[in-house]
Short mmCIF file of C-alpha atoms in Angstrom, two decimals:
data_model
loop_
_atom_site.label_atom_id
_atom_site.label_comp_id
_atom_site.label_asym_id
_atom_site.label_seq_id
_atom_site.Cartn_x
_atom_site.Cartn_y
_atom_site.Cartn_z
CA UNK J 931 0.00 0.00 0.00
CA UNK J 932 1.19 3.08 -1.17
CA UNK J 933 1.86 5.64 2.06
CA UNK J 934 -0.03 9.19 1.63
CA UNK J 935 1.19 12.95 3.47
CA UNK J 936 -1.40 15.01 3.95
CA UNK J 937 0.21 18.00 2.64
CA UNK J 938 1.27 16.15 -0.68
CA UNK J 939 -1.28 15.81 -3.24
CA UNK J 940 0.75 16.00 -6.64
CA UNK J 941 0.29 12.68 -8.38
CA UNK J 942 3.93 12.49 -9.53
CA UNK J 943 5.44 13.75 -6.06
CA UNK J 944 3.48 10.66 -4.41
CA UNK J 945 4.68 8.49 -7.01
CA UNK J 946 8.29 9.24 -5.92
CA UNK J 947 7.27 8.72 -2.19
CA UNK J 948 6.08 5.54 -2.86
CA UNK J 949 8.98 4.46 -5.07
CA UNK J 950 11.21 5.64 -1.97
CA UNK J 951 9.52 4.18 0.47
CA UNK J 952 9.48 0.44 -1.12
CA UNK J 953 13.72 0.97 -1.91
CA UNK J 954 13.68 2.08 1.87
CA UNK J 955 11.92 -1.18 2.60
CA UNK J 956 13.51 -3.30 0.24
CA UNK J 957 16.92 -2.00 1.63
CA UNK J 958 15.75 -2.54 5.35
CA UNK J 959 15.41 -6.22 4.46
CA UNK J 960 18.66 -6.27 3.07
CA UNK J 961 19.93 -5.47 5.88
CA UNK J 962 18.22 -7.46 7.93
CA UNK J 963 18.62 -10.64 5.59
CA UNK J 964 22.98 -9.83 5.98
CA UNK J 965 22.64 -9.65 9.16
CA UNK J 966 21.18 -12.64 10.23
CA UNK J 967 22.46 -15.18 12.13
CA UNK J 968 21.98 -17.12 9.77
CA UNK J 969 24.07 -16.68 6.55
CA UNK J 970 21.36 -16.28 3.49
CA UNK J 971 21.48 -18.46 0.72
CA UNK J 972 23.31 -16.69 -2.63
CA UNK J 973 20.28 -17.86 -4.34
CA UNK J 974 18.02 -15.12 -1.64
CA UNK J 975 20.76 -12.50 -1.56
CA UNK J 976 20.82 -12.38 -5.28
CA UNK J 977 16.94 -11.98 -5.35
CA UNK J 978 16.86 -9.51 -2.48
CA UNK J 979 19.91 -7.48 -4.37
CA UNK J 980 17.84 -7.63 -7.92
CA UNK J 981 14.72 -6.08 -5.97
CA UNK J 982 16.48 -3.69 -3.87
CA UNK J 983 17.72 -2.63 -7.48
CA UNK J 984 14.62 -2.69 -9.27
CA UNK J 985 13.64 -0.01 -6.64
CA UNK J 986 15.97 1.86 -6.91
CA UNK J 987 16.58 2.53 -10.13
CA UNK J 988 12.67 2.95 -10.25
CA UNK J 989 13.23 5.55 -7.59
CA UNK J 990 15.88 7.48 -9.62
CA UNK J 991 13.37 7.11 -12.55
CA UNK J 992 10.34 9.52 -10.05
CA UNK J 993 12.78 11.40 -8.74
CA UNK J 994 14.07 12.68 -12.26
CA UNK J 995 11.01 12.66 -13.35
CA UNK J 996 9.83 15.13 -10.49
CA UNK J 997 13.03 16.95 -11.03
CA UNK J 998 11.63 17.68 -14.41
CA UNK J 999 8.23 18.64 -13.37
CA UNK J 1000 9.80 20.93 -10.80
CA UNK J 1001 11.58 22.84 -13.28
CA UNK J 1002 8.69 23.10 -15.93
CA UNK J 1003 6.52 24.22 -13.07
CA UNK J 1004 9.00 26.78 -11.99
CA UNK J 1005 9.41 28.20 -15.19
CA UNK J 1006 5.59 28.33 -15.74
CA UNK J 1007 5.31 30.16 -12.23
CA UNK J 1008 7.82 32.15 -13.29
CA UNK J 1009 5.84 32.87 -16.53
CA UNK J 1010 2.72 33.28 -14.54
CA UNK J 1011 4.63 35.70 -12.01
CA UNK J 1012 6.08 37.95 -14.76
CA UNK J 1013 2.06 38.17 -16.59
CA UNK J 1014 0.29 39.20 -13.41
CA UNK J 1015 2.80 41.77 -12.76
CA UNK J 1016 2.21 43.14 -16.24
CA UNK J 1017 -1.21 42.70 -15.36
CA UNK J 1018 -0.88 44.61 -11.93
CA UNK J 1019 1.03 47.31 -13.56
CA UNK J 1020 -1.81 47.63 -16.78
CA UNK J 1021 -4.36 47.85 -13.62
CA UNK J 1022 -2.20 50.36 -11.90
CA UNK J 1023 -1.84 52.50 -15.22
CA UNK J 1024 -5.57 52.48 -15.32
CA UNK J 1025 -6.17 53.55 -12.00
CA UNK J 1026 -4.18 56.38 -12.94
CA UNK J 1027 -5.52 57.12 -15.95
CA UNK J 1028 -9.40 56.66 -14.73
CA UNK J 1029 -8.21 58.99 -11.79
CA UNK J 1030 -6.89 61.56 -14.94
CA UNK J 1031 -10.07 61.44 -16.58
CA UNK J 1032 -12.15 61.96 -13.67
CA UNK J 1033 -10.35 64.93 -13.09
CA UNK J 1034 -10.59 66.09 -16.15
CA UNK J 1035 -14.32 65.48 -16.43
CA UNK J 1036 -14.35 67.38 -13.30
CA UNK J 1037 -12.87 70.18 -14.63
CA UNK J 1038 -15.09 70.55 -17.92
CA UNK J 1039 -17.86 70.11 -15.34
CA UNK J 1040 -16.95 73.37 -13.85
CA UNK J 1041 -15.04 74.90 -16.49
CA UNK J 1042 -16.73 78.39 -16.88
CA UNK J 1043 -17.50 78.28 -20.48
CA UNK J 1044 -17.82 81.35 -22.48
CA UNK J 1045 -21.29 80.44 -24.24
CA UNK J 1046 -22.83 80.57 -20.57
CA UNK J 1047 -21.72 84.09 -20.77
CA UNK J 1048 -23.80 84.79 -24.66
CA UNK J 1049 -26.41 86.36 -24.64
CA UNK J 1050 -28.37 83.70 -26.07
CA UNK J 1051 -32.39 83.42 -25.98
CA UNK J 1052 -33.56 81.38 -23.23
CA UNK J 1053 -34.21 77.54 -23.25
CA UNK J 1054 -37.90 77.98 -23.53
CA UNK J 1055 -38.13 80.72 -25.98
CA UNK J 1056 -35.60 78.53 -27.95
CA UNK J 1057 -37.68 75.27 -27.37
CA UNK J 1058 -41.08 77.67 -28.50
CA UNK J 1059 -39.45 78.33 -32.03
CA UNK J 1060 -38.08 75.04 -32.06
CA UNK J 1061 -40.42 72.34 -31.40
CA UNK J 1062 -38.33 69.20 -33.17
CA UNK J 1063 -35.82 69.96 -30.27
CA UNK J 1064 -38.34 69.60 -27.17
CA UNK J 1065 -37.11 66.36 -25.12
CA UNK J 1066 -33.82 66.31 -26.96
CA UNK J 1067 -30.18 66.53 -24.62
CA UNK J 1068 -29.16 69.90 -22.79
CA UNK J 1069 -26.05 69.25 -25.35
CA UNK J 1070 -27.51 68.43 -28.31
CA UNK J 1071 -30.09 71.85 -27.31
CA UNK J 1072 -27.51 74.04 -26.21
CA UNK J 1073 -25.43 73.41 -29.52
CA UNK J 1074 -28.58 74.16 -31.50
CA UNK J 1075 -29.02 77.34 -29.47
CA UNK J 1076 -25.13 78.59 -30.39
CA UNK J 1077 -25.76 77.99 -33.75
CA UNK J 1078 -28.98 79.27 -34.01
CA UNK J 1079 -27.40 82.51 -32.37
CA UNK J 1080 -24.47 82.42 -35.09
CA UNK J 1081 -26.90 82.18 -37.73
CA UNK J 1082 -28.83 85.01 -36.49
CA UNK J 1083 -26.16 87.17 -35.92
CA UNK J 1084 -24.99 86.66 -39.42
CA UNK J 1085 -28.21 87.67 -40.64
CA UNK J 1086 -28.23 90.70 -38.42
CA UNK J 1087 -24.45 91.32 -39.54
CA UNK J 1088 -25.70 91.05 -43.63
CA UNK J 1089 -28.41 93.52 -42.05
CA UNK J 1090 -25.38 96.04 -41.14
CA UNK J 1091 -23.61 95.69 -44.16
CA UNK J 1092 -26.27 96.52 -45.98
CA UNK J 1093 -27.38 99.32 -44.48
CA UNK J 1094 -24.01 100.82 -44.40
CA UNK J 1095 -23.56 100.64 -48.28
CA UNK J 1096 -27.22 102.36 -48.37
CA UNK J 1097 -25.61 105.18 -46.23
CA UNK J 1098 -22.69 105.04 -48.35
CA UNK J 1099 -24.75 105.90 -51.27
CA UNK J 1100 -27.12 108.30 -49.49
CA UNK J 1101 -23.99 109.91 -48.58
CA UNK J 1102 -22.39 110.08 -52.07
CA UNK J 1103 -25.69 111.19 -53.76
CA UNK J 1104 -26.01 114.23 -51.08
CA UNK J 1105 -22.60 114.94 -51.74
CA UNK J 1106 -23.75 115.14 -55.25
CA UNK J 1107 -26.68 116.85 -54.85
CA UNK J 1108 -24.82 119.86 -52.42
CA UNK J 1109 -22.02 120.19 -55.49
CA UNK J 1110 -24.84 120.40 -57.93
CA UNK J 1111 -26.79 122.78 -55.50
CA UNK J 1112 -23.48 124.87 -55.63
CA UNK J 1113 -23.16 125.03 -59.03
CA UNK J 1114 -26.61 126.24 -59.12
CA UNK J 1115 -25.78 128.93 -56.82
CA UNK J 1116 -22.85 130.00 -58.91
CA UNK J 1117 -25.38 130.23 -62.06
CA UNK J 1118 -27.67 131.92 -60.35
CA UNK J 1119 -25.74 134.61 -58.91
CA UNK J 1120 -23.90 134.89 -62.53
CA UNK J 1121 -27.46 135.32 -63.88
CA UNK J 1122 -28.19 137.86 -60.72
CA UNK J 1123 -24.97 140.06 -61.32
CA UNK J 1124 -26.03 139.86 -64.96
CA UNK J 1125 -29.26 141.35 -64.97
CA UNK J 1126 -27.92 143.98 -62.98
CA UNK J 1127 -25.67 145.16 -65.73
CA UNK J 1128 -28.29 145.35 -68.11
CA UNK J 1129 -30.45 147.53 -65.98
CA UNK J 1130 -27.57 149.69 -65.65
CA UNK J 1131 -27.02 150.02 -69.66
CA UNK J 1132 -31.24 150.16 -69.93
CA UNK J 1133 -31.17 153.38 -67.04
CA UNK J 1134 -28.25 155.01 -68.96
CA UNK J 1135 -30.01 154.55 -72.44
CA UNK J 1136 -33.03 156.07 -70.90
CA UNK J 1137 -31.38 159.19 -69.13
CA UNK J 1138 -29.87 159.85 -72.89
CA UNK J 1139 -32.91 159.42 -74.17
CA UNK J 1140 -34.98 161.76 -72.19
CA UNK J 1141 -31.66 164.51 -72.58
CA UNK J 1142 -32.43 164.20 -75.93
CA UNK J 1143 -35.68 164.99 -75.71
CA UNK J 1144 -35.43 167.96 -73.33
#
């Protein structure tokens, strides 16, 4: 019967405890059959010799066999060792980065964005003119409000523009009008400073005439 140890439960480690334990026996009765007081037969010596080799060499057999086994299992450990320290440092870089993000989700959180600061129609006068976005994300909403606002103050920019080439040209055509107007004035005070010299030659014509007369 083969003996067991409780703490032993690898098939190939009891295998070599066995094996040792029947050499150990086998020797043992060696022993004992030499040192009897009775001198053994060479025919019983050479049978007890032939089985204390059997179990021995069966014993060397386990034992290099466990050798083996030892080794692979050591360099598997080893293997095994070296992947959940990878693994522990992966997990560690995670932590880290899972502890980056949260900060940095933190920080958008309560970043004090600039579009808070636009003034921008409210949510529910938004949501009035915009029914299709009622029930819809505060992001997806409050990007629709930022453009809507860009698109409105484009329009109200095209507004500006235009109204500044109308003044432009309002301008221009005054301008106009005032160097036109002055020209005017020149004619007519040409046409003023005229008729004044032909009342003077009509008054002198007369005052000959009526000299004549007299």
């Amino acid at each position: 019967m083969s003996p067991t140890t409780p703490h032993i439960t690898d098939p190939l480690l009891l295998s070599v405890l066995s094996a040792a334990s029947l050499a150990r026996q086998s020797a043992l009765e060696t022993l004992s059959l030499l040192s009897s007081s009775t001198p053994p037969s060479p025919l019983a010596l050479s049978a007890q010799q032939k089985t204390l080799k059997s179990h021995l060499a069966t014993l060397r057999a386990q034992n290099r066999k466990a050798l083996l086994s030892t080794r692979a299992t050591k360099a598997q450990t080893t293997l095994l060792r070296q992947e959940i320290d990878a693994l522990h440092l992966s997990l560690q870089n995670l932590y880290y980065e899972q502890r980056h993000l949260r900060g940095e989700i933190e920080g958008c959180e309560t970043y004090d964005h600039a579009f808070l600061k636009l003034p921008m129609v409210s949510v529910e006068e938004f949501l009035q003119s915009h029914e299709d976005y009622v029930g819809k994300g505060e992001h997806e909403v409050t990007v629709a409000r930022i453009e809507d606002e860009m698109r409105e103050r484009q329009r109200l920019e095209g507004v500006r523009v235009e109204l500044e080439r109308r003044k432009e040209g309002l301008a221009k055509e005054v301008a106009g009008k005032r160097e036109e107007l002055g020209r005017l004035d020149g004619e007519v005070e040409k046409w003023v400073a005229g008729e004044g010299n032909v009342r003077k030659v009509f008054e002198a014509r007369e005052k000959k005439m009526e000299g004549v007369v007299g």
